[in-house]
Coordinates of C-alpha atoms in Angstrom, one line a residue:
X1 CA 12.0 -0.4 1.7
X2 CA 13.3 2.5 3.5
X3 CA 13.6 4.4 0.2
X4 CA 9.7 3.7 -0.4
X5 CA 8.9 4.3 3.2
X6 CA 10.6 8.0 3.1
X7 CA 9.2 8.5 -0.2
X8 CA 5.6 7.5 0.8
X9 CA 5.7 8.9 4.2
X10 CA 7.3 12.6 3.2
X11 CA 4.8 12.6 -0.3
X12 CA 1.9 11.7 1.6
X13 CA 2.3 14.2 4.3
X14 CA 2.8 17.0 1.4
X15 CA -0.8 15.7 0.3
X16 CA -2.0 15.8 3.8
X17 CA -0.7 19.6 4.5
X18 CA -2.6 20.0 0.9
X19 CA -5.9 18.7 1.9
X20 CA -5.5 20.3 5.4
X21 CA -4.9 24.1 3.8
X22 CA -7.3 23.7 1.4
X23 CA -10.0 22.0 3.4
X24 CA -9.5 25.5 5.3
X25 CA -9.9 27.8 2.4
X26 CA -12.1 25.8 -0.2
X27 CA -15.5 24.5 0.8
X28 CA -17.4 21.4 0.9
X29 CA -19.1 21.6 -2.6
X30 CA -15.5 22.6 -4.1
X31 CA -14.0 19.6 -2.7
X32 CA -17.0 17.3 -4.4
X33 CA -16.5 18.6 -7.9
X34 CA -13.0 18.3 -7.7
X35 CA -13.8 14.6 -6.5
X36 CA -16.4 14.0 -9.6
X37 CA -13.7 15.4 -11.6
X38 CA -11.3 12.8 -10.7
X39 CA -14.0 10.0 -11.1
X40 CA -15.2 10.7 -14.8
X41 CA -11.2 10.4 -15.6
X42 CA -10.6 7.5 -13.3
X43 CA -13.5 5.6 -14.9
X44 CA -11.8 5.8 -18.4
X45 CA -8.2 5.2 -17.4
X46 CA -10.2 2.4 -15.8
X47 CA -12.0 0.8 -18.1
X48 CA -9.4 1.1 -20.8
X49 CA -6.2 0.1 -18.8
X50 CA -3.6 -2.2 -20.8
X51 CA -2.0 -3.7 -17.7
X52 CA 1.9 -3.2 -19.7
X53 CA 3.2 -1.7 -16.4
X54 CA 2.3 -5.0 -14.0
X55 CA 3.0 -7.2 -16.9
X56 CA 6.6 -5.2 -17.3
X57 CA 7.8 -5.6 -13.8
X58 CA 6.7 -9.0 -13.7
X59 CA 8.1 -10.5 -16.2
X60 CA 11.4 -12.2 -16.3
X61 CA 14.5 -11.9 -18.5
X62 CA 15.2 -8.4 -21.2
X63 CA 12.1 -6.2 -21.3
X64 CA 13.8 -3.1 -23.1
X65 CA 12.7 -5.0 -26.6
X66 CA 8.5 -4.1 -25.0
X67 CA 8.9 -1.0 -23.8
X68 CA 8.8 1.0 -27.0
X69 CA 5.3 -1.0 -27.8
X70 CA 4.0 -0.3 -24.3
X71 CA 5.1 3.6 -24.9
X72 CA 3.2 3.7 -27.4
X73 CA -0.2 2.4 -26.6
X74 CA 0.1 4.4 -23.7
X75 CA 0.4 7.7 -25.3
X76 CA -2.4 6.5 -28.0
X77 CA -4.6 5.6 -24.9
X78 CA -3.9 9.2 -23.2
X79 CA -5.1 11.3 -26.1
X80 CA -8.4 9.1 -26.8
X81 CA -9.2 9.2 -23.1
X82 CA -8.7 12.9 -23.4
X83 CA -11.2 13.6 -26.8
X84 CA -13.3 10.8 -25.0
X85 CA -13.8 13.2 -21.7
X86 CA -13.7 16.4 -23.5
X87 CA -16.4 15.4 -25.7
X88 CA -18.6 13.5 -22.7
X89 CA -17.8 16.6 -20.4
X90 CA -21.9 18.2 -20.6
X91 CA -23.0 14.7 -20.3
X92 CA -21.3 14.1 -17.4
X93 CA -22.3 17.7 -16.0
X94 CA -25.7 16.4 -16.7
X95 CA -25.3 12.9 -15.1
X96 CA -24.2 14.6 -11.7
X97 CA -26.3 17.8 -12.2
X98 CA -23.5 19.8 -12.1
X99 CA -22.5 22.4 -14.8
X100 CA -19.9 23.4 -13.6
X101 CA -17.7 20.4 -13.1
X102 CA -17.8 21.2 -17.5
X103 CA -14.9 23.2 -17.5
X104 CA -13.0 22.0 -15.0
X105 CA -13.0 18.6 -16.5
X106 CA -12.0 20.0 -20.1
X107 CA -9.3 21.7 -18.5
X108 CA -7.8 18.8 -16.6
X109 CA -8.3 16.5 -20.1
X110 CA -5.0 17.6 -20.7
X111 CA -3.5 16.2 -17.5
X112 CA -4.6 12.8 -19.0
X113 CA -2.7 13.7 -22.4
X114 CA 0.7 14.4 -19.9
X115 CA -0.1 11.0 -18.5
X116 CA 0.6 9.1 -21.1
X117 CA 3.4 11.1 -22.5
X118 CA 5.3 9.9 -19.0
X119 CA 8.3 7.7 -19.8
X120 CA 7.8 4.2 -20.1
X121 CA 11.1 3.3 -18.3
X122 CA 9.3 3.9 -15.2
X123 CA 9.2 0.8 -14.6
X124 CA 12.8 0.1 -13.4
X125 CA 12.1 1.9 -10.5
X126 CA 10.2 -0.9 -9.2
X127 CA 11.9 -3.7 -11.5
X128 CA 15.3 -3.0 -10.8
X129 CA 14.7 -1.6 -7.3
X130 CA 15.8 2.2 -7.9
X131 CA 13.5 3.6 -5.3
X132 CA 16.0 6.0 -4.2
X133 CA 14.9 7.9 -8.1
X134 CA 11.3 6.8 -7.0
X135 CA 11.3 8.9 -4.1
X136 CA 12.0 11.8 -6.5
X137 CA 9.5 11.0 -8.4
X138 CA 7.1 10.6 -5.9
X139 CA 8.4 13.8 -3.1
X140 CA 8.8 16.4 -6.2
X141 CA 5.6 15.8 -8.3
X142 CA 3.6 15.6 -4.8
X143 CA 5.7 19.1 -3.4
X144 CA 5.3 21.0 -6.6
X145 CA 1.8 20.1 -6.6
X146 CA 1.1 20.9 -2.8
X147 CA 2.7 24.9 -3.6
X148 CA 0.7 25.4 -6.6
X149 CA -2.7 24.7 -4.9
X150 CA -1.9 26.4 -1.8
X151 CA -0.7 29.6 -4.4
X152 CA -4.1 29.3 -5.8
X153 CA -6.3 28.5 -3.1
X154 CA -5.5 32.1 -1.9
X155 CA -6.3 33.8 -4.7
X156 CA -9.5 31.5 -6.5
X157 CA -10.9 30.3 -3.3
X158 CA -12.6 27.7 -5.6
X159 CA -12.1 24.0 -7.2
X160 CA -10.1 25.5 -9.7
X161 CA -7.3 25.6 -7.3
X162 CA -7.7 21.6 -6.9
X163 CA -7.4 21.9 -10.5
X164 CA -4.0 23.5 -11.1
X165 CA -2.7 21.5 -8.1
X166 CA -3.2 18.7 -10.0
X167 CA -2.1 19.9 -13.3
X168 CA 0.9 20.6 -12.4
X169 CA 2.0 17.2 -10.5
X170 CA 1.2 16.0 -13.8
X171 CA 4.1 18.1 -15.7
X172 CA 6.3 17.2 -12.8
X173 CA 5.9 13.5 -13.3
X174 CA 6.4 13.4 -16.8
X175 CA 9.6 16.3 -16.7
X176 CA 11.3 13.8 -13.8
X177 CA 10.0 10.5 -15.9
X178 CA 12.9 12.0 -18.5
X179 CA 15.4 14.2 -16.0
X180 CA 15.7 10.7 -13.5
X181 CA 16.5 8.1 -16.4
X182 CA 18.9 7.2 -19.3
X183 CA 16.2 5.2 -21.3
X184 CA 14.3 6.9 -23.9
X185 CA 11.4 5.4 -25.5
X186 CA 10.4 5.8 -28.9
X187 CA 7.6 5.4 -31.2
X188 CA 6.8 1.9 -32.4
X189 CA 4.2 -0.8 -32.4
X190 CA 4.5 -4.3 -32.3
X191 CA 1.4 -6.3 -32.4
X192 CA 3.4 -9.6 -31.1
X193 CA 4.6 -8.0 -28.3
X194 CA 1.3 -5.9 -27.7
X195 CA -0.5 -9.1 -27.9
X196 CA 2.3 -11.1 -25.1
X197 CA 2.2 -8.6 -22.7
X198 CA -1.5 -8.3 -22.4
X199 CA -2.0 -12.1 -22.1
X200 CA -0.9 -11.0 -18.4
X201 CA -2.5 -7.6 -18.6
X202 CA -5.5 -8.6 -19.3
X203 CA -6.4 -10.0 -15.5
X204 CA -4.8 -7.0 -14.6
X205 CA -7.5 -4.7 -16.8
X206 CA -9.6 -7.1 -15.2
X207 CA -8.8 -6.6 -11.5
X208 CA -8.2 -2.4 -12.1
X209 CA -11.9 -2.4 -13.4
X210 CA -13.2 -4.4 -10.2
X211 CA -11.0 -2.2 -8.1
X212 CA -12.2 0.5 -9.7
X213 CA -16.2 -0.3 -8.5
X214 CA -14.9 -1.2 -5.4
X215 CA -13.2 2.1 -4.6
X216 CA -14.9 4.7 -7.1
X217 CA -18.3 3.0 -6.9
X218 CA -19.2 4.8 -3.7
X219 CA -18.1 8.2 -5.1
X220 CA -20.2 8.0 -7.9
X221 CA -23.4 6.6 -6.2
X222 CA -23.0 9.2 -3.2
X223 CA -22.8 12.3 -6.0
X224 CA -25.5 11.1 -7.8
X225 CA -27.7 10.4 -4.9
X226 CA -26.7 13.1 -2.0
X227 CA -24.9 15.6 -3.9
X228 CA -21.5 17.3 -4.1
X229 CA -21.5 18.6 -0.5
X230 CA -22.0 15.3 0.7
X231 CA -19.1 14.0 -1.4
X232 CA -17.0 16.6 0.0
X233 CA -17.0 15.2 3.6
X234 CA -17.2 11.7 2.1
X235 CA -13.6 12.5 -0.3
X236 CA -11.7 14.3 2.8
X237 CA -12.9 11.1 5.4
X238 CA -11.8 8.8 2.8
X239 CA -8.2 10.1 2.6
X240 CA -7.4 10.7 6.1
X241 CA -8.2 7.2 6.7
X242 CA -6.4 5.9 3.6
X243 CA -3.2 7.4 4.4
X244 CA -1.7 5.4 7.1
X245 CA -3.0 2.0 6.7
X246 CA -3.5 1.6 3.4
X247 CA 0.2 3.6 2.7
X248 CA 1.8 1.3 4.8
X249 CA 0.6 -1.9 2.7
X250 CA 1.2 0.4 -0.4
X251 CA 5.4 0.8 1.1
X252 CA 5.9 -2.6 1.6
X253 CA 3.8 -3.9 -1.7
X254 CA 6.1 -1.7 -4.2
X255 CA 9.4 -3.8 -2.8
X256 CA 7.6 -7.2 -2.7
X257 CA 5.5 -7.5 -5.5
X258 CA 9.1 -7.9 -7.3
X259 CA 10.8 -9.8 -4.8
X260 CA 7.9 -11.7 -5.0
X261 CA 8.1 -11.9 -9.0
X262 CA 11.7 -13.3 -8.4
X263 CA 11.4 -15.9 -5.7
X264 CA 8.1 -17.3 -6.8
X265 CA 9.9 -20.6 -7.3
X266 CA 11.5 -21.0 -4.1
X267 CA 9.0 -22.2 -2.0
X268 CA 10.5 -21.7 1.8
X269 CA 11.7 -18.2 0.7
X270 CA 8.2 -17.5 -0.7
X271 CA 7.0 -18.4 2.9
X272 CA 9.6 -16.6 4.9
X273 CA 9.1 -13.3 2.6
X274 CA 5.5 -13.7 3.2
X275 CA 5.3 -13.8 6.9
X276 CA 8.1 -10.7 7.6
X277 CA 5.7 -8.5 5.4
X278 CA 2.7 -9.8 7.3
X279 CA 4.4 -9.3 10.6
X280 CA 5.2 -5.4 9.5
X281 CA 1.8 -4.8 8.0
X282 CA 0.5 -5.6 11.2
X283 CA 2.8 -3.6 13.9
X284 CA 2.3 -0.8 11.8
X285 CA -1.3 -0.8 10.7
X286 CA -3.1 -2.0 13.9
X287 CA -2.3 0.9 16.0
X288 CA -2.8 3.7 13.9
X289 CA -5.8 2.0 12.9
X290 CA -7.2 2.7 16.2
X291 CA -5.4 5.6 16.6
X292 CA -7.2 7.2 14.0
X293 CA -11.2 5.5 15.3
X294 CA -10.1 6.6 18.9
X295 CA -8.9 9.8 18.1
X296 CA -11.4 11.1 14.6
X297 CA -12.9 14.4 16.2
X298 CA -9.9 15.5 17.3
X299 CA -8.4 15.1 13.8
X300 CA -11.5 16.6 12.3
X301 CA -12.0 19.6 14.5
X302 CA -8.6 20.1 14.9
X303 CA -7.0 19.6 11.8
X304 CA -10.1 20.3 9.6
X305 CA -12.5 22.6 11.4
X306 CA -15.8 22.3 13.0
X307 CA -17.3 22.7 9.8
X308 CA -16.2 19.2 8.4
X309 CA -17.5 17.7 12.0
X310 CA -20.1 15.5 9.1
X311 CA -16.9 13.6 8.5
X312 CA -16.2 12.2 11.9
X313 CA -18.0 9.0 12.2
X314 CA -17.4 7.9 7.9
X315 CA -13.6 8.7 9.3
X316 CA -13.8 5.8 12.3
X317 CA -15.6 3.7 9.3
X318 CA -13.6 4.0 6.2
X319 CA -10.4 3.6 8.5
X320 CA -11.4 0.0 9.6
X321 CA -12.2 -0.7 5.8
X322 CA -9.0 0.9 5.3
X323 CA -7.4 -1.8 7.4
X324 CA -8.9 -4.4 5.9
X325 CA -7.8 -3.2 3.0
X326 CA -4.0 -3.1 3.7
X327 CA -4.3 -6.3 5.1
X328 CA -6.0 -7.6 1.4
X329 CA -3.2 -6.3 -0.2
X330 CA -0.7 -8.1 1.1
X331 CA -2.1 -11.0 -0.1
X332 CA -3.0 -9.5 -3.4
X333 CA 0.7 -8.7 -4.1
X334 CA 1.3 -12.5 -3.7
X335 CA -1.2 -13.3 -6.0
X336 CA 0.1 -10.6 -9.1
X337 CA 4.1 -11.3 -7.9
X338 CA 3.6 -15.3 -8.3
X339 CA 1.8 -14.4 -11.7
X340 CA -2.0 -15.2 -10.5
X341 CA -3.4 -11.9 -11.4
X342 CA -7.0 -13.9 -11.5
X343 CA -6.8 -14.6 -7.7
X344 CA -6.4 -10.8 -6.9
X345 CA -9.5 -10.0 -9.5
X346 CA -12.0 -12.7 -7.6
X347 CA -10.6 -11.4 -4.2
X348 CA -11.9 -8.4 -5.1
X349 CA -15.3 -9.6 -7.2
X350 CA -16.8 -10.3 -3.9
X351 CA -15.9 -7.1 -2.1
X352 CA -18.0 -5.2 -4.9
X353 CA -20.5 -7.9 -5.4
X354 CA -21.2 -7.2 -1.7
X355 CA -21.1 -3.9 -1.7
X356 CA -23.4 -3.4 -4.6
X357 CA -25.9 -5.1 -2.7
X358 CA -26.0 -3.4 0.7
X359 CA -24.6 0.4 -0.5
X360 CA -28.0 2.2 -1.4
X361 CA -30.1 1.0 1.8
X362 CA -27.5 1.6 4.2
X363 CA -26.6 5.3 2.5
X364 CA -30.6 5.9 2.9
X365 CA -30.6 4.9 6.5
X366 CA -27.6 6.5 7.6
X367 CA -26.1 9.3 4.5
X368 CA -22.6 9.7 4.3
X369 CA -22.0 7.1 7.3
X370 CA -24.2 4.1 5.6
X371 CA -22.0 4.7 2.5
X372 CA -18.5 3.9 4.7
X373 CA -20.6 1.0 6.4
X374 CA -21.1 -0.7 3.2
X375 CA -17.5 0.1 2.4
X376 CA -16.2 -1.7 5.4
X377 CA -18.9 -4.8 5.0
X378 CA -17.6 -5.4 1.3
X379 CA -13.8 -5.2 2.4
X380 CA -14.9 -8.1 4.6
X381 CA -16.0 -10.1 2.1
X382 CA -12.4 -10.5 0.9
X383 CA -11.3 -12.3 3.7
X384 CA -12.4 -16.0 2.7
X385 CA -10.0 -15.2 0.0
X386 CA -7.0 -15.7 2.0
X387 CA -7.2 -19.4 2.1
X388 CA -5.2 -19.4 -1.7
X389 CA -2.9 -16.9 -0.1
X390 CA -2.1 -19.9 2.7
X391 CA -2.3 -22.1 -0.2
X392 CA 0.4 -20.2 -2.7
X393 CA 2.7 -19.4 0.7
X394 CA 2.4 -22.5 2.5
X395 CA 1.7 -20.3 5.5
X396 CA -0.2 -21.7 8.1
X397 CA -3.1 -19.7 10.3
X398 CA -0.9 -20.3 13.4
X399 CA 1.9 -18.8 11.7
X400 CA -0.3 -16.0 10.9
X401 CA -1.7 -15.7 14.8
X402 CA 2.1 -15.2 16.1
X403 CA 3.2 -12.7 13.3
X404 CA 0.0 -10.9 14.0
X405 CA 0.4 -10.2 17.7
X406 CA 3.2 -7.1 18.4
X407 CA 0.3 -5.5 16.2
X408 CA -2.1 -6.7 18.3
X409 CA -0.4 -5.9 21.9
X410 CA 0.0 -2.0 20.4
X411 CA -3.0 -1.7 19.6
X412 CA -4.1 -2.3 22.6
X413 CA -2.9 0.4 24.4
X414 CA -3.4 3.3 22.0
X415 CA -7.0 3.8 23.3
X416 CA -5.3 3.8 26.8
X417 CA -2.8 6.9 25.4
X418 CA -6.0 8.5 24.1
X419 CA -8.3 8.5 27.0
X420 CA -4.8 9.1 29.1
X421 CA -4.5 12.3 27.3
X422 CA -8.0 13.5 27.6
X423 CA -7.7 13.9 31.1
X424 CA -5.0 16.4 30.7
X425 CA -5.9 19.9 30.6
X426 CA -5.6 21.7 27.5
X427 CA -6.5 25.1 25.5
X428 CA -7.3 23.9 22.3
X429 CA -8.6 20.9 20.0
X430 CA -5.1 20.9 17.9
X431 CA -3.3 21.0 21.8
X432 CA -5.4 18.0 22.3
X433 CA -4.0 16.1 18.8
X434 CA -0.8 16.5 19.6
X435 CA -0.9 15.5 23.1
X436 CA -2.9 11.9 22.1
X437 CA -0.5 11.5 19.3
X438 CA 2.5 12.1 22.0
X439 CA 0.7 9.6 24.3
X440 CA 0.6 6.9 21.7
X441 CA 3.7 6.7 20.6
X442 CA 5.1 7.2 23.8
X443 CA 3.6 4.2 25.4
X444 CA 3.9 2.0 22.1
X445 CA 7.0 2.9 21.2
X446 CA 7.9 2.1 25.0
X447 CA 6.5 -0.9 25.3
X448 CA 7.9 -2.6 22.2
X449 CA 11.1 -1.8 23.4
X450 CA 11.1 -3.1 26.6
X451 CA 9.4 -6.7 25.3
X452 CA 12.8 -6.8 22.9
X453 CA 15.6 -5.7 25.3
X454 CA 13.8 -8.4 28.1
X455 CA 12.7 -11.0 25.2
X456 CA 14.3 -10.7 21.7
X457 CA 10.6 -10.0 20.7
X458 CA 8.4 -8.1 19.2
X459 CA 8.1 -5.1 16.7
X460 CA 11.8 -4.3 17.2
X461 CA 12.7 -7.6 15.8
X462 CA 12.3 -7.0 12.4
X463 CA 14.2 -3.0 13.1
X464 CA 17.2 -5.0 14.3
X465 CA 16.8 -7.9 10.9
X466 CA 16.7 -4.6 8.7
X467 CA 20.1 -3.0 11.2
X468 CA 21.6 -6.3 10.6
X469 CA 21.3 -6.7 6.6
X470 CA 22.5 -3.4 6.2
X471 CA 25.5 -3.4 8.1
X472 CA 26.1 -6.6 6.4
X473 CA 25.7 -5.1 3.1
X474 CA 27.8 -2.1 3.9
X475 CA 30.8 -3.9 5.8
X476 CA 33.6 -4.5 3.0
X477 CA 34.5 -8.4 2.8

């Protein structure tokens, strides 16, 4: 876990400093095509998605005798998709009423070729827990990418730099898929095998394609609707508030949806596992949850610029959905790790079903805001859901209560840090930032160590398990 924590933390601040530079140098509308860009492709890979890789780390005994099979339906897949979305580009330009999001997509049709030519064996990383090669493969594509659209965000000063950012992650992640493993794949196809593998993939295609209307859905309405500006402000909300939260769950998931896959039999360590996740998810997400709500115009004006003040309130919004989210996914990686892949699709049925219903009135009422309303609404329609989490876990709601409240107690005084911080002079809106963000974890950090050094309690607890194990580990017998 503390390989996929640095590996998440350090990539996902390369894509921040991205988003941040280029927020500064591109504009709203070049931000939106970019983003309808990314849709049109994501709906595809969507809608055609074999479910091999889930299927792969969750299944038990030799997989080296799939792999070749799953190669190969995944480079097949990559150059359809790619003639598919070269050939539907004027259509889509049409759909949006944007012409120019033509070329760009035709251009970045060969990043979905590159995709598929990535190296199967991948999926060790996660299977055999190699996350120390993982964070290589996350850090360098996410680096490399992060250089080459700052480099061309200073010459372009248009979407085409978004472009060749992400072009060349692409090359990245297939060059390290080879450089960072012994296995190489080769060409063959296996109907049997095809066939056994997506017997679990299938709920898998199933859940991605749910998923997919849950999470793209509100893109592609909010183009169509408001425009590319609009979608601009909408994109760069959404992924400030998806980064901590939802990165977190995303850390913790990566280790656990294997460990999961091996102790699904083993009821009490099933139970145990289950609650130490929860209990992390929790200390972690909470407070920067409301971190993020207390403190979104400072992180907009000051990190963005007044002209992205628009994104403010859908940034309070999407970061409570983005909670809920996190907090969804936990249970969803119990569901796909103890091979119930149905459980995480219906979870997540509802959320859409929900969110279908109430997106277009609320984006009328209130733009760009309505849209992250119904976003947060449909997010809490998943949370009915989590009496089959209890049930699979054996976890009980009080058991839930007392892992839930270190989280809880933090969060609690982050507004306190804010508003503390306010009352400080300062020169500037980015002074400001830094002296909230000071405050908070100051008085969190703190606090949670003076409730373990006079209790044994708290979020420290599970820092002194993970000190413990490792010595353990490390000390020779």
């Amino acid at each position: 876990m503390g390989w996929v924590s640095a590996s998440k933390i350090i990539a996902q601040a390369l894509t921040l400093g991205k988003v941040v530079i280029l927020a500064r140098l591109l504009s709203k509308a070049d931000f939106g095509l970019y983003g309808l860009v990314l849709l049109s492709i994501a709906t595809l890979q969507t809608f055609s998605r074999t479910g091999f890789d889930k299927a792969l780390v969750q299944r038990r005994g030799d997989i080296k005798p799939y792999l070749d099979t799953a190669w190969t339906v995944q480079i097949i897949r990559g150059i359809l998709l790619a003639l598919i979305l070269f050939t539907a580009a004027p259509v889509i330009g049409w759909f949006f009423n944007e012409i120019r999001v033509v070329s760009l997509l035709r251009v970045m049709c060969i990043s979905v070729v590159l995709g598929g030519c990535e190296n199967v064996g991948v999926v060790f990383f996660q299977r055999e827990f190699k996350f120390r090669r993982n964070f290589v493969y996350d850090v360098g594509s996410a680096l490399v990418s992060l250089v080459v659209g700052v480099a061309f965000a200073l010459q372009l000063h248009s979407a085409w730099a978004l472009i060749w950012a992400g072009m060349a992650g692409a090359v990245t992640r297939v060059i390290l898929s080879y450089v960072l493993l012994e296995y190489r794949p080769s060409f063959r196809l296996h109907k049997e095998e095809a066939v056994e593998l997506f017997e679990y993939g299938r709920w898998v295609l199933a859940y991605t394609v749910i998923l997919f209307l849950a999470t793209q859905g509100d893109d592609a309405f909010l183009g169509k609707l408001l425009g590319a500006s609009a979608l601009g402000v909408y994109q760069v909300a959404y992924r400030l508030s998806n980064m901590p939260a939802t990165e977190i769950t995303h850390v913790t998931n990566a280790v656990m949806f294997p460990a999961y896959a091996e102790i699904q039999d083993e009821k009490e360590r099933l139970r145990r596992a289950f609650l130490s996740v929860f209990e992390i998810i929790m200390t972690l997400s909470l407070p920067l949850t409301v971190f993020l709500i207390a403190a979104a115009p400072e992180i907009i004006t000051g990190l963005l610029g007044a002209k992205w003040e628009a994104a403010i309130v859908p940034l309070q919004l999407l970061t409570l959905a983005g909670f809920l989210r996190s907090v969804a996914a936990v249970g969803g990686a119990v569901f796909t790790g103890t091979g119930k892949p149905q459980l995480d699709f219906w979870m997540n049925f509802w959320r859409v079903l929900v969110m279908a219903l109430i997106i277009y009135p609320l984006t009328m009422l209130f733009g760009v805001a309505g849209t992250s309303l119904a976003v947060v609404l449909g997010m809490l329609a998943t949370v009915p859901q989590w009496s089959k989490v209890l049930g699979i876990t054996g976890v009980s709601c009080a058991e839930l209560l007392k892992a839930s409240w270190p989280g809880v107690m933090l969060a609690l005084l982050v507004p306190i840090a804010v508003w503390a911080a306010r009352l400080l002079p300062g020169v500037s809106v980015q002074m400001l930032l830094l002296k909230e963000v000071f405050a908070a974890t100051v008085l969190c950090g703190a606090t949670a160590w003076l409730v373990w050094s006079l209790f044994r309690k708290g979020p420290f607890v599970q820092v002194s398990r993970a000190v413990a194990a490792l010595t353990k580990v490390r000390t020779p017998a």
